[in-house]
């Protein structure tokens, strides 16, 4: 049997948070429905952040109320305790907190020090345990920070350990600005996989320097079996200058399936979701494999 790799679709959150065009709740739900049809089981539905800071994520509660009840595979991003309370009230079962490998990014994103943000994550993890919720901690700028330069791998390792010891269910190592290279990714992730259970680790890459898929491969070689990706390569952090879209779901799924891994994703339906993402937002920075995949899938269908 083919080995499984989990794709966590972050298009509805990381993908949409920085687009010029703000989608309505109905449009966001339409996109999520298309992703569900493609059998993407793990989806980040939205964010409970200040609507002034990130207008595109306003009204995420309506999306959570519609979809998240009893669903640990659907997560939402929260920046603080207020976000936790609002998300849980709406019915979210998995909450994703962001922590930081650098001081500069912690200040810019949540106006906290790195240590304050770590402590906030641990406080929320404790609350989540008491409430029987899932808690995910993303370590942003784990490889490089746009303000402080290269990140220290020992800080990433210590923070990962601390979160897992505190009962965090999953630690996501994120290249928020897409500056990592495959050699660096392999070294950092091998270290983390040696010291921790790989089932509790994931990677999150942006494709700024066209190394997103190469970085997925490097992490895969290190033993990581769970990746964030965004439909059509949408994405970018409003608070990280120079960050472009996430590695595209289409590209990651195509590579993994071609290599013999099982993602469970329906590629035909994924093409439709990708077209929809493009139509709704008016942009599709990534998903380069689509130009090849679409005619290939059509040909397969006509032979069958
Ligand atoms: N959801 C909704 N509103 C929130 C909120 C949340 N989770 N947290 C804070 N707010 C509101 C407060 O109510 C307050 O509103 P007001 O100005 O109408 O009174 C305002 O945000 C400022 O609150 P404050 O407690 O002073 O927070 P802050 O200024 O120290 O931090 C953040 C504000 C971090 C919450 C805000 O900048 C934010 O949500 N950032 C988004 C981070 C993000 O999504 N980054 C991208 C993902 S990597
Ligand atoms: Zn991101």
mmCIF file of C-alpha atoms and ligand atoms in Angstrom:
data_model
loop_
_atom_site.group_PDB
_atom_site.id
_atom_site.type_symbol
_atom_site.label_atom_id
_atom_site.label_comp_id
_atom_site.label_asym_id
_atom_site.label_seq_id
_atom_site.Cartn_x
_atom_site.Cartn_y
_atom_site.Cartn_z
ATOM 1 C CA UNK A 1 0.000 0.000 0.000
ATOM 2 C CA UNK A 2 1.174 3.490 -0.849
ATOM 3 C CA UNK A 3 2.440 5.562 2.025
ATOM 4 C CA UNK A 4 0.108 8.390 3.017
ATOM 5 C CA UNK A 5 0.986 12.070 3.026
ATOM 6 C CA UNK A 6 -1.456 14.550 4.561
ATOM 7 C CA UNK A 7 -2.097 17.797 2.733
ATOM 8 C CA UNK A 8 -3.519 20.575 4.856
ATOM 9 C CA UNK A 9 -5.188 23.055 2.494
ATOM 10 C CA UNK A 10 -4.542 26.604 3.716
ATOM 11 C CA UNK A 11 -5.944 28.499 0.710
ATOM 12 C CA UNK A 12 -9.083 29.716 2.520
ATOM 13 C CA UNK A 13 -6.841 31.324 5.198
ATOM 14 C CA UNK A 14 -3.226 31.964 4.181
ATOM 15 C CA UNK A 15 -4.338 32.084 0.534
ATOM 16 C CA UNK A 16 -7.064 34.680 0.910
ATOM 17 C CA UNK A 17 -5.736 36.849 3.743
ATOM 18 C CA UNK A 18 -3.542 38.975 1.484
ATOM 19 C CA UNK A 19 -5.435 39.113 -1.833
ATOM 20 C CA UNK A 20 -6.306 42.474 -3.371
ATOM 21 C CA UNK A 21 -9.874 41.250 -3.738
ATOM 22 C CA UNK A 22 -11.750 40.442 -0.541
ATOM 23 C CA UNK A 23 -14.142 37.535 -1.007
ATOM 24 C CA UNK A 24 -17.605 37.380 0.529
ATOM 25 C CA UNK A 25 -18.452 34.640 3.016
ATOM 26 C CA UNK A 26 -20.544 32.968 0.287
ATOM 27 C CA UNK A 27 -17.552 32.957 -2.073
ATOM 28 C CA UNK A 28 -15.248 31.610 0.635
ATOM 29 C CA UNK A 29 -17.758 28.818 1.339
ATOM 30 C CA UNK A 30 -17.966 28.052 -2.390
ATOM 31 C CA UNK A 31 -14.181 27.707 -2.564
ATOM 32 C CA UNK A 32 -14.113 25.475 0.530
ATOM 33 C CA UNK A 33 -16.859 23.284 -0.970
ATOM 34 C CA UNK A 34 -14.759 22.819 -4.120
ATOM 35 C CA UNK A 35 -11.759 21.849 -1.983
ATOM 36 C CA UNK A 36 -13.887 19.355 -0.049
ATOM 37 C CA UNK A 37 -15.006 17.855 -3.356
ATOM 38 C CA UNK A 38 -11.344 17.337 -4.219
ATOM 39 C CA UNK A 39 -11.166 15.173 -1.064
ATOM 40 C CA UNK A 40 -8.943 17.604 0.800
ATOM 41 C CA UNK A 41 -9.844 16.505 4.306
ATOM 42 C CA UNK A 42 -7.675 18.922 6.251
ATOM 43 C CA UNK A 43 -8.561 22.553 5.593
ATOM 44 C CA UNK A 44 -7.723 25.810 7.380
ATOM 45 C CA UNK A 45 -11.085 27.532 7.175
ATOM 46 C CA UNK A 46 -10.257 31.072 8.244
ATOM 47 C CA UNK A 47 -8.837 33.212 11.044
ATOM 48 C CA UNK A 48 -10.182 34.810 14.215
ATOM 49 C CA UNK A 49 -7.996 37.876 14.044
ATOM 50 C CA UNK A 50 -8.751 41.565 14.248
ATOM 51 C CA UNK A 51 -10.854 42.432 11.190
ATOM 52 C CA UNK A 52 -9.056 45.773 11.131
ATOM 53 C CA UNK A 53 -5.684 44.010 10.852
ATOM 54 C CA UNK A 54 -6.827 41.438 8.258
ATOM 55 C CA UNK A 55 -10.139 42.477 6.649
ATOM 56 C CA UNK A 56 -10.229 39.417 4.370
ATOM 57 C CA UNK A 57 -10.675 37.115 7.383
ATOM 58 C CA UNK A 58 -13.648 38.994 8.866
ATOM 59 C CA UNK A 59 -16.720 36.853 9.567
ATOM 60 C CA UNK A 60 -14.764 33.594 9.774
ATOM 61 C CA UNK A 61 -17.249 32.629 12.500
ATOM 62 C CA UNK A 62 -19.947 32.177 9.843
ATOM 63 C CA UNK A 63 -17.728 29.700 7.995
ATOM 64 C CA UNK A 64 -16.889 27.814 11.173
ATOM 65 C CA UNK A 65 -20.540 27.647 12.213
ATOM 66 C CA UNK A 66 -21.418 26.204 8.820
ATOM 67 C CA UNK A 67 -18.662 23.575 8.642
ATOM 68 C CA UNK A 68 -16.547 22.930 11.690
ATOM 69 C CA UNK A 69 -18.799 21.237 14.270
ATOM 70 C CA UNK A 70 -17.102 18.053 15.450
ATOM 71 C CA UNK A 71 -14.390 18.356 12.781
ATOM 72 C CA UNK A 72 -10.861 18.219 14.177
ATOM 73 C CA UNK A 73 -9.484 18.191 10.631
ATOM 74 C CA UNK A 74 -10.691 21.749 10.032
ATOM 75 C CA UNK A 75 -8.586 24.379 11.768
ATOM 76 C CA UNK A 76 -8.677 28.132 12.195
ATOM 77 C CA UNK A 77 -5.873 30.562 12.915
ATOM 78 C CA UNK A 78 -5.993 32.501 16.193
ATOM 79 C CA UNK A 79 -3.511 35.190 17.346
ATOM 80 C CA UNK A 80 -4.527 35.396 21.009
ATOM 81 C CA UNK A 81 -6.958 34.411 23.746
ATOM 82 C CA UNK A 82 -9.732 36.542 22.285
ATOM 83 C CA UNK A 83 -9.386 34.633 18.995
ATOM 84 C CA UNK A 84 -9.473 31.337 20.911
ATOM 85 C CA UNK A 85 -12.670 32.256 22.736
ATOM 86 C CA UNK A 86 -14.440 33.474 19.588
ATOM 87 C CA UNK A 87 -13.343 30.442 17.574
ATOM 88 C CA UNK A 88 -14.420 27.941 20.223
ATOM 89 C CA UNK A 89 -17.734 29.733 20.644
ATOM 90 C CA UNK A 90 -18.344 29.360 16.897
ATOM 91 C CA UNK A 91 -17.597 25.623 17.122
ATOM 92 C CA UNK A 92 -13.954 25.276 16.024
ATOM 93 C CA UNK A 93 -12.282 22.040 17.172
ATOM 94 C CA UNK A 94 -8.709 22.770 16.006
ATOM 95 C CA UNK A 95 -7.000 26.039 16.735
ATOM 96 C CA UNK A 96 -3.757 27.136 15.105
ATOM 97 C CA UNK A 97 -1.570 29.559 17.070
ATOM 98 C CA UNK A 98 1.422 31.272 15.530
ATOM 99 C CA UNK A 99 4.749 31.367 17.364
ATOM 100 C CA UNK A 100 7.953 32.897 16.056
ATOM 101 C CA UNK A 101 11.573 31.973 15.524
ATOM 102 C CA UNK A 102 12.529 35.674 15.576
ATOM 103 C CA UNK A 103 11.831 38.772 17.679
ATOM 104 C CA UNK A 104 11.181 41.032 14.706
ATOM 105 C CA UNK A 105 8.352 38.973 13.271
ATOM 106 C CA UNK A 106 6.657 38.459 16.669
ATOM 107 C CA UNK A 107 6.578 42.232 17.163
ATOM 108 C CA UNK A 108 5.265 42.958 13.673
ATOM 109 C CA UNK A 109 2.609 40.238 13.655
ATOM 110 C CA UNK A 110 1.191 40.287 17.180
ATOM 111 C CA UNK A 111 3.032 43.091 18.980
ATOM 112 C CA UNK A 112 4.566 40.652 21.450
ATOM 113 C CA UNK A 113 8.103 39.469 22.148
ATOM 114 C CA UNK A 114 9.017 35.989 20.913
ATOM 115 C CA UNK A 115 8.883 34.690 24.487
ATOM 116 C CA UNK A 116 5.490 36.317 25.159
ATOM 117 C CA UNK A 117 4.114 34.724 21.993
ATOM 118 C CA UNK A 118 5.518 31.316 23.047
ATOM 119 C CA UNK A 119 3.935 31.672 26.482
ATOM 120 C CA UNK A 120 0.625 32.717 24.939
ATOM 121 C CA UNK A 121 0.752 29.581 22.793
ATOM 122 C CA UNK A 122 1.399 27.385 25.839
ATOM 123 C CA UNK A 123 -1.397 29.077 27.843
ATOM 124 C CA UNK A 124 -3.796 28.445 24.989
ATOM 125 C CA UNK A 125 -2.557 24.852 24.616
ATOM 126 C CA UNK A 126 -3.397 24.291 28.300
ATOM 127 C CA UNK A 127 -6.860 25.742 27.827
ATOM 128 C CA UNK A 128 -7.349 23.661 24.668
ATOM 129 C CA UNK A 129 -6.458 20.489 26.580
ATOM 130 C CA UNK A 130 -9.002 21.357 29.268
ATOM 131 C CA UNK A 131 -11.615 22.017 26.572
ATOM 132 C CA UNK A 132 -10.697 18.868 24.593
ATOM 133 C CA UNK A 133 -9.692 20.906 21.541
ATOM 134 C CA UNK A 134 -6.826 20.296 19.164
ATOM 135 C CA UNK A 135 -3.990 22.796 19.228
ATOM 136 C CA UNK A 136 -1.584 23.419 16.371
ATOM 137 C CA UNK A 137 1.445 25.684 16.766
ATOM 138 C CA UNK A 138 3.035 27.151 13.667
ATOM 139 C CA UNK A 139 6.594 28.395 14.109
ATOM 140 C CA UNK A 140 6.729 31.306 11.664
ATOM 141 C CA UNK A 141 9.957 32.457 10.002
ATOM 142 C CA UNK A 142 11.601 29.180 11.064
ATOM 143 C CA UNK A 143 14.285 29.526 8.397
ATOM 144 C CA UNK A 144 14.586 33.254 7.744
ATOM 145 C CA UNK A 145 12.963 36.449 9.017
ATOM 146 C CA UNK A 146 12.435 39.521 6.826
ATOM 147 C CA UNK A 147 13.438 41.742 9.753
ATOM 148 C CA UNK A 148 16.095 39.747 11.655
ATOM 149 C CA UNK A 149 17.725 37.654 8.890
ATOM 150 C CA UNK A 150 18.528 33.915 9.137
ATOM 151 C CA UNK A 151 16.773 32.092 11.981
ATOM 152 C CA UNK A 152 18.638 30.024 14.542
ATOM 153 C CA UNK A 153 17.861 26.279 14.110
ATOM 154 C CA UNK A 154 18.456 25.681 17.825
ATOM 155 C CA UNK A 155 15.642 28.149 18.649
ATOM 156 C CA UNK A 156 13.349 26.246 16.275
ATOM 157 C CA UNK A 157 14.330 22.928 17.907
ATOM 158 C CA UNK A 158 13.879 24.237 21.476
ATOM 159 C CA UNK A 159 10.526 25.829 20.652
ATOM 160 C CA UNK A 160 9.278 22.663 18.969
ATOM 161 C CA UNK A 161 10.286 20.586 21.987
ATOM 162 C CA UNK A 162 8.668 22.997 24.394
ATOM 163 C CA UNK A 163 5.374 22.976 22.503
ATOM 164 C CA UNK A 164 5.238 19.192 22.161
ATOM 165 C CA UNK A 165 6.058 18.795 25.855
ATOM 166 C CA UNK A 166 3.183 21.206 26.611
ATOM 167 C CA UNK A 167 0.772 18.945 24.754
ATOM 168 C CA UNK A 168 0.543 20.797 21.439
ATOM 169 C CA UNK A 169 -0.824 18.263 18.939
ATOM 170 C CA UNK A 170 1.098 19.445 15.893
ATOM 171 C CA UNK A 171 4.043 21.783 15.308
ATOM 172 C CA UNK A 172 4.223 23.327 11.850
ATOM 173 C CA UNK A 173 7.642 24.541 10.755
ATOM 174 C CA UNK A 174 6.938 27.487 8.471
ATOM 175 C CA UNK A 175 9.028 29.256 5.868
ATOM 176 C CA UNK A 176 6.740 32.291 6.037
ATOM 177 C CA UNK A 177 8.610 34.324 3.411
ATOM 178 C CA UNK A 178 9.756 31.484 1.155
ATOM 179 C CA UNK A 179 13.476 32.009 1.712
ATOM 180 C CA UNK A 180 14.578 28.484 2.699
ATOM 181 C CA UNK A 181 16.515 26.162 0.420
ATOM 182 C CA UNK A 182 16.253 22.361 0.266
ATOM 183 C CA UNK A 183 19.628 21.698 1.916
ATOM 184 C CA UNK A 184 18.694 23.879 4.882
ATOM 185 C CA UNK A 185 15.221 22.318 5.094
ATOM 186 C CA UNK A 186 16.646 18.804 5.067
ATOM 187 C CA UNK A 187 19.139 19.589 7.843
ATOM 188 C CA UNK A 188 16.608 21.342 10.087
ATOM 189 C CA UNK A 189 13.838 18.795 9.543
ATOM 190 C CA UNK A 190 16.116 15.752 9.939
ATOM 191 C CA UNK A 191 17.136 17.097 13.313
ATOM 192 C CA UNK A 192 13.505 17.626 14.365
ATOM 193 C CA UNK A 193 12.384 14.223 13.065
ATOM 194 C CA UNK A 194 15.244 12.512 14.966
ATOM 195 C CA UNK A 195 14.247 14.156 18.233
ATOM 196 C CA UNK A 196 10.444 14.022 17.927
ATOM 197 C CA UNK A 197 7.643 11.877 16.567
ATOM 198 C CA UNK A 198 7.230 12.899 12.900
ATOM 199 C CA UNK A 199 3.457 12.403 13.254
ATOM 200 C CA UNK A 200 3.445 15.634 15.294
ATOM 201 C CA UNK A 201 5.415 17.664 12.730
ATOM 202 C CA UNK A 202 4.453 19.392 9.500
ATOM 203 C CA UNK A 203 6.014 21.887 7.095
ATOM 204 C CA UNK A 204 4.642 25.059 5.527
ATOM 205 C CA UNK A 205 6.419 26.538 2.526
ATOM 206 C CA UNK A 206 5.982 29.618 0.389
ATOM 207 C CA UNK A 207 7.100 29.599 -3.218
ATOM 208 C CA UNK A 208 8.675 33.080 -3.341
ATOM 209 C CA UNK A 209 11.966 31.801 -4.818
ATOM 210 C CA UNK A 210 10.360 28.912 -6.753
ATOM 211 C CA UNK A 211 11.760 26.439 -4.207
ATOM 212 C CA UNK A 212 8.470 25.438 -2.609
ATOM 213 C CA UNK A 213 8.220 21.997 -4.184
ATOM 214 C CA UNK A 214 11.952 21.370 -3.768
ATOM 215 C CA UNK A 215 11.570 22.201 -0.084
ATOM 216 C CA UNK A 216 8.617 19.809 0.244
ATOM 217 C CA UNK A 217 10.824 17.109 -1.267
ATOM 218 C CA UNK A 218 13.663 17.888 1.143
ATOM 219 C CA UNK A 219 11.321 17.662 4.143
ATOM 220 C CA UNK A 220 9.843 14.468 2.755
ATOM 221 C CA UNK A 221 13.357 12.992 2.573
ATOM 222 C CA UNK A 222 13.803 13.953 6.213
ATOM 223 C CA UNK A 223 10.656 11.973 7.108
ATOM 224 C CA UNK A 224 7.961 14.664 7.228
ATOM 225 C CA UNK A 225 4.595 13.374 6.019
ATOM 226 C CA UNK A 226 2.351 16.379 6.450
ATOM 227 C CA UNK A 227 2.393 19.628 4.480
ATOM 228 C CA UNK A 228 0.441 22.841 4.228
ATOM 229 C CA UNK A 229 -0.306 23.930 0.659
ATOM 230 C CA UNK A 230 -2.595 26.475 -0.951
ATOM 231 C CA UNK A 231 -4.836 26.057 -3.971
ATOM 232 C CA UNK A 232 -3.460 27.848 -7.050
ATOM 233 C CA UNK A 233 -0.504 28.993 -4.954
ATOM 234 C CA UNK A 234 -2.524 31.828 -3.411
ATOM 235 C CA UNK A 235 -1.053 33.385 -0.308
ATOM 236 C CA UNK A 236 1.214 35.795 1.437
ATOM 237 C CA UNK A 237 1.485 37.321 4.875
ATOM 238 C CA UNK A 238 0.314 40.944 5.209
ATOM 239 C CA UNK A 239 2.960 41.530 7.884
ATOM 240 C CA UNK A 240 5.966 39.950 6.156
ATOM 241 C CA UNK A 241 7.375 42.076 3.355
ATOM 242 C CA UNK A 242 8.345 40.131 0.238
ATOM 243 C CA UNK A 243 6.335 37.006 1.041
ATOM 244 C CA UNK A 244 4.468 35.662 -1.965
ATOM 245 C CA UNK A 245 2.105 32.717 -2.370
ATOM 246 C CA UNK A 246 2.249 29.352 -0.682
ATOM 247 C CA UNK A 247 3.485 26.307 -2.503
ATOM 248 C CA UNK A 248 0.540 25.299 -4.701
ATOM 249 C CA UNK A 249 -1.596 22.330 -3.693
ATOM 250 C CA UNK A 250 -1.697 21.180 -7.342
ATOM 251 C CA UNK A 251 2.103 21.064 -7.552
ATOM 252 C CA UNK A 252 2.578 19.290 -4.233
ATOM 253 C CA UNK A 253 -0.144 16.702 -4.930
ATOM 254 C CA UNK A 254 1.150 16.027 -8.441
ATOM 255 C CA UNK A 255 4.697 15.494 -7.209
ATOM 256 C CA UNK A 256 3.639 13.231 -4.334
ATOM 257 C CA UNK A 257 1.273 11.112 -6.426
ATOM 258 C CA UNK A 258 3.874 10.746 -9.192
ATOM 259 C CA UNK A 259 6.376 9.609 -6.558
ATOM 260 C CA UNK A 260 3.927 6.932 -5.394
ATOM 261 C CA UNK A 261 2.573 8.547 -2.220
ATOM 262 C CA UNK A 262 -1.135 8.553 -1.460
ATOM 263 C CA UNK A 263 -2.617 12.003 -0.780
ATOM 264 C CA UNK A 264 -6.243 10.920 -1.193
ATOM 265 C CA UNK A 265 -6.813 13.982 -3.395
ATOM 266 C CA UNK A 266 -9.036 13.768 -6.478
ATOM 267 C CA UNK A 267 -6.987 15.563 -9.149
ATOM 268 C CA UNK A 268 -9.913 16.203 -11.535
ATOM 269 C CA UNK A 269 -11.870 17.934 -8.782
ATOM 270 C CA UNK A 270 -8.692 19.746 -7.697
ATOM 271 C CA UNK A 271 -8.428 21.295 -11.178
ATOM 272 C CA UNK A 272 -11.970 22.644 -10.764
ATOM 273 C CA UNK A 273 -11.137 24.032 -7.325
ATOM 274 C CA UNK A 274 -8.041 25.674 -8.773
ATOM 275 C CA UNK A 275 -10.036 27.254 -11.627
ATOM 276 C CA UNK A 276 -12.566 28.514 -9.095
ATOM 277 C CA UNK A 277 -9.840 30.003 -6.876
ATOM 278 C CA UNK A 278 -8.487 31.809 -9.920
ATOM 279 C CA UNK A 279 -11.912 33.100 -10.984
ATOM 280 C CA UNK A 280 -12.884 34.257 -7.499
ATOM 281 C CA UNK A 281 -9.645 36.060 -6.680
ATOM 282 C CA UNK A 282 -8.625 37.144 -10.181
ATOM 283 C CA UNK A 283 -5.144 35.795 -9.593
ATOM 284 C CA UNK A 284 -3.344 32.480 -9.452
ATOM 285 C CA UNK A 285 0.323 32.975 -8.745
ATOM 286 C CA UNK A 286 1.147 29.283 -8.697
ATOM 287 C CA UNK A 287 -0.073 25.851 -9.587
ATOM 288 C CA UNK A 288 2.314 25.629 -12.530
ATOM 289 C CA UNK A 289 1.643 21.905 -12.928
ATOM 290 C CA UNK A 290 -1.962 22.676 -13.920
ATOM 291 C CA UNK A 291 -0.970 23.527 -17.495
ATOM 292 C CA UNK A 292 0.284 19.949 -17.850
ATOM 293 C CA UNK A 293 -2.151 18.212 -15.520
ATOM 294 C CA UNK A 294 -5.380 19.447 -17.121
ATOM 295 C CA UNK A 295 -4.815 18.074 -20.648
ATOM 296 C CA UNK A 296 -3.254 14.924 -19.134
ATOM 297 C CA UNK A 297 -6.338 14.237 -16.987
ATOM 298 C CA UNK A 298 -8.670 14.963 -19.921
ATOM 299 C CA UNK A 299 -6.752 12.477 -22.068
ATOM 300 C CA UNK A 300 -6.926 9.839 -19.316
ATOM 301 C CA UNK A 301 -10.692 10.397 -19.036
ATOM 302 C CA UNK A 302 -11.220 9.991 -22.787
ATOM 303 C CA UNK A 303 -9.225 6.712 -22.837
ATOM 304 C CA UNK A 304 -11.164 5.288 -19.881
HETATM 305 N N1 LIG B 1 -10.296 38.833 16.941
HETATM 306 C C1 LIG B 1 -10.942 39.989 16.688
HETATM 307 N N2 LIG B 1 -10.530 41.189 17.146
HETATM 308 C C2 LIG B 1 -9.437 41.200 17.914
HETATM 309 C C3 LIG B 1 -8.729 40.041 18.231
HETATM 310 C C4 LIG B 1 -9.198 38.820 17.713
HETATM 311 N N3 LIG B 1 -8.561 37.679 17.927
HETATM 312 N N4 LIG B 1 -7.692 40.369 19.012
HETATM 313 C C5 LIG B 1 -7.734 41.707 19.188
HETATM 314 N N5 LIG B 1 -8.775 42.203 18.509
HETATM 315 C C6 LIG B 1 -9.182 43.606 18.406
HETATM 316 C C7 LIG B 1 -9.432 44.234 19.738
HETATM 317 O O1 LIG B 1 -10.745 44.025 20.136
HETATM 318 C C8 LIG B 1 -9.158 45.697 19.444
HETATM 319 O O2 LIG B 1 -10.252 46.228 18.732
HETATM 320 P P1 LIG B 1 -10.664 47.774 18.838
HETATM 321 O O3 LIG B 1 -9.527 48.547 18.263
HETATM 322 O O4 LIG B 1 -11.910 47.869 18.043
HETATM 323 O O5 LIG B 1 -10.860 48.007 20.312
HETATM 324 C C9 LIG B 1 -7.977 45.627 18.452
HETATM 325 O O6 LIG B 1 -8.064 44.320 17.857
HETATM 326 C C10 LIG B 1 -6.621 45.778 19.129
HETATM 327 O O7 LIG B 1 -6.569 44.884 20.217
HETATM 328 P P2 LIG B 1 -5.334 44.705 21.182
HETATM 329 O O8 LIG B 1 -5.696 43.761 22.269
HETATM 330 O O9 LIG B 1 -4.789 46.056 21.556
HETATM 331 O O10 LIG B 1 -4.342 43.904 20.297
HETATM 332 P P3 LIG B 1 -2.958 44.310 19.685
HETATM 333 O O11 LIG B 1 -3.081 45.616 18.955
HETATM 334 O O12 LIG B 1 -1.890 44.115 20.656
HETATM 335 O O13 LIG B 1 -2.828 43.089 18.647
HETATM 336 C C11 LIG B 1 -3.702 41.651 16.906
HETATM 337 C C12 LIG B 1 -3.723 43.008 17.599
HETATM 338 C C13 LIG B 1 -2.423 40.919 16.972
HETATM 339 C C14 LIG B 1 -4.778 40.803 17.522
HETATM 340 C C15 LIG B 1 -4.055 42.011 15.469
HETATM 341 O O14 LIG B 1 -3.031 42.813 14.926
HETATM 342 C C16 LIG B 1 -4.284 40.819 14.609
HETATM 343 O O15 LIG B 1 -5.330 40.186 14.690
HETATM 344 N N6 LIG B 1 -3.331 40.510 13.726
HETATM 345 C C17 LIG B 1 -3.462 39.467 12.795
HETATM 346 C C18 LIG B 1 -2.248 38.617 12.738
HETATM 347 C C19 LIG B 1 -2.361 37.720 11.544
HETATM 348 O O16 LIG B 1 -3.402 37.235 11.203
HETATM 349 N N7 LIG B 1 -1.255 37.533 10.872
HETATM 350 C C20 LIG B 1 -1.255 36.791 9.663
HETATM 351 C C21 LIG B 1 -1.103 35.343 9.896
HETATM 352 S S1 LIG B 1 0.558 34.808 10.019
HETATM 353 ZN ZN1 LIG B 2 2.113 31.086 5.227
#
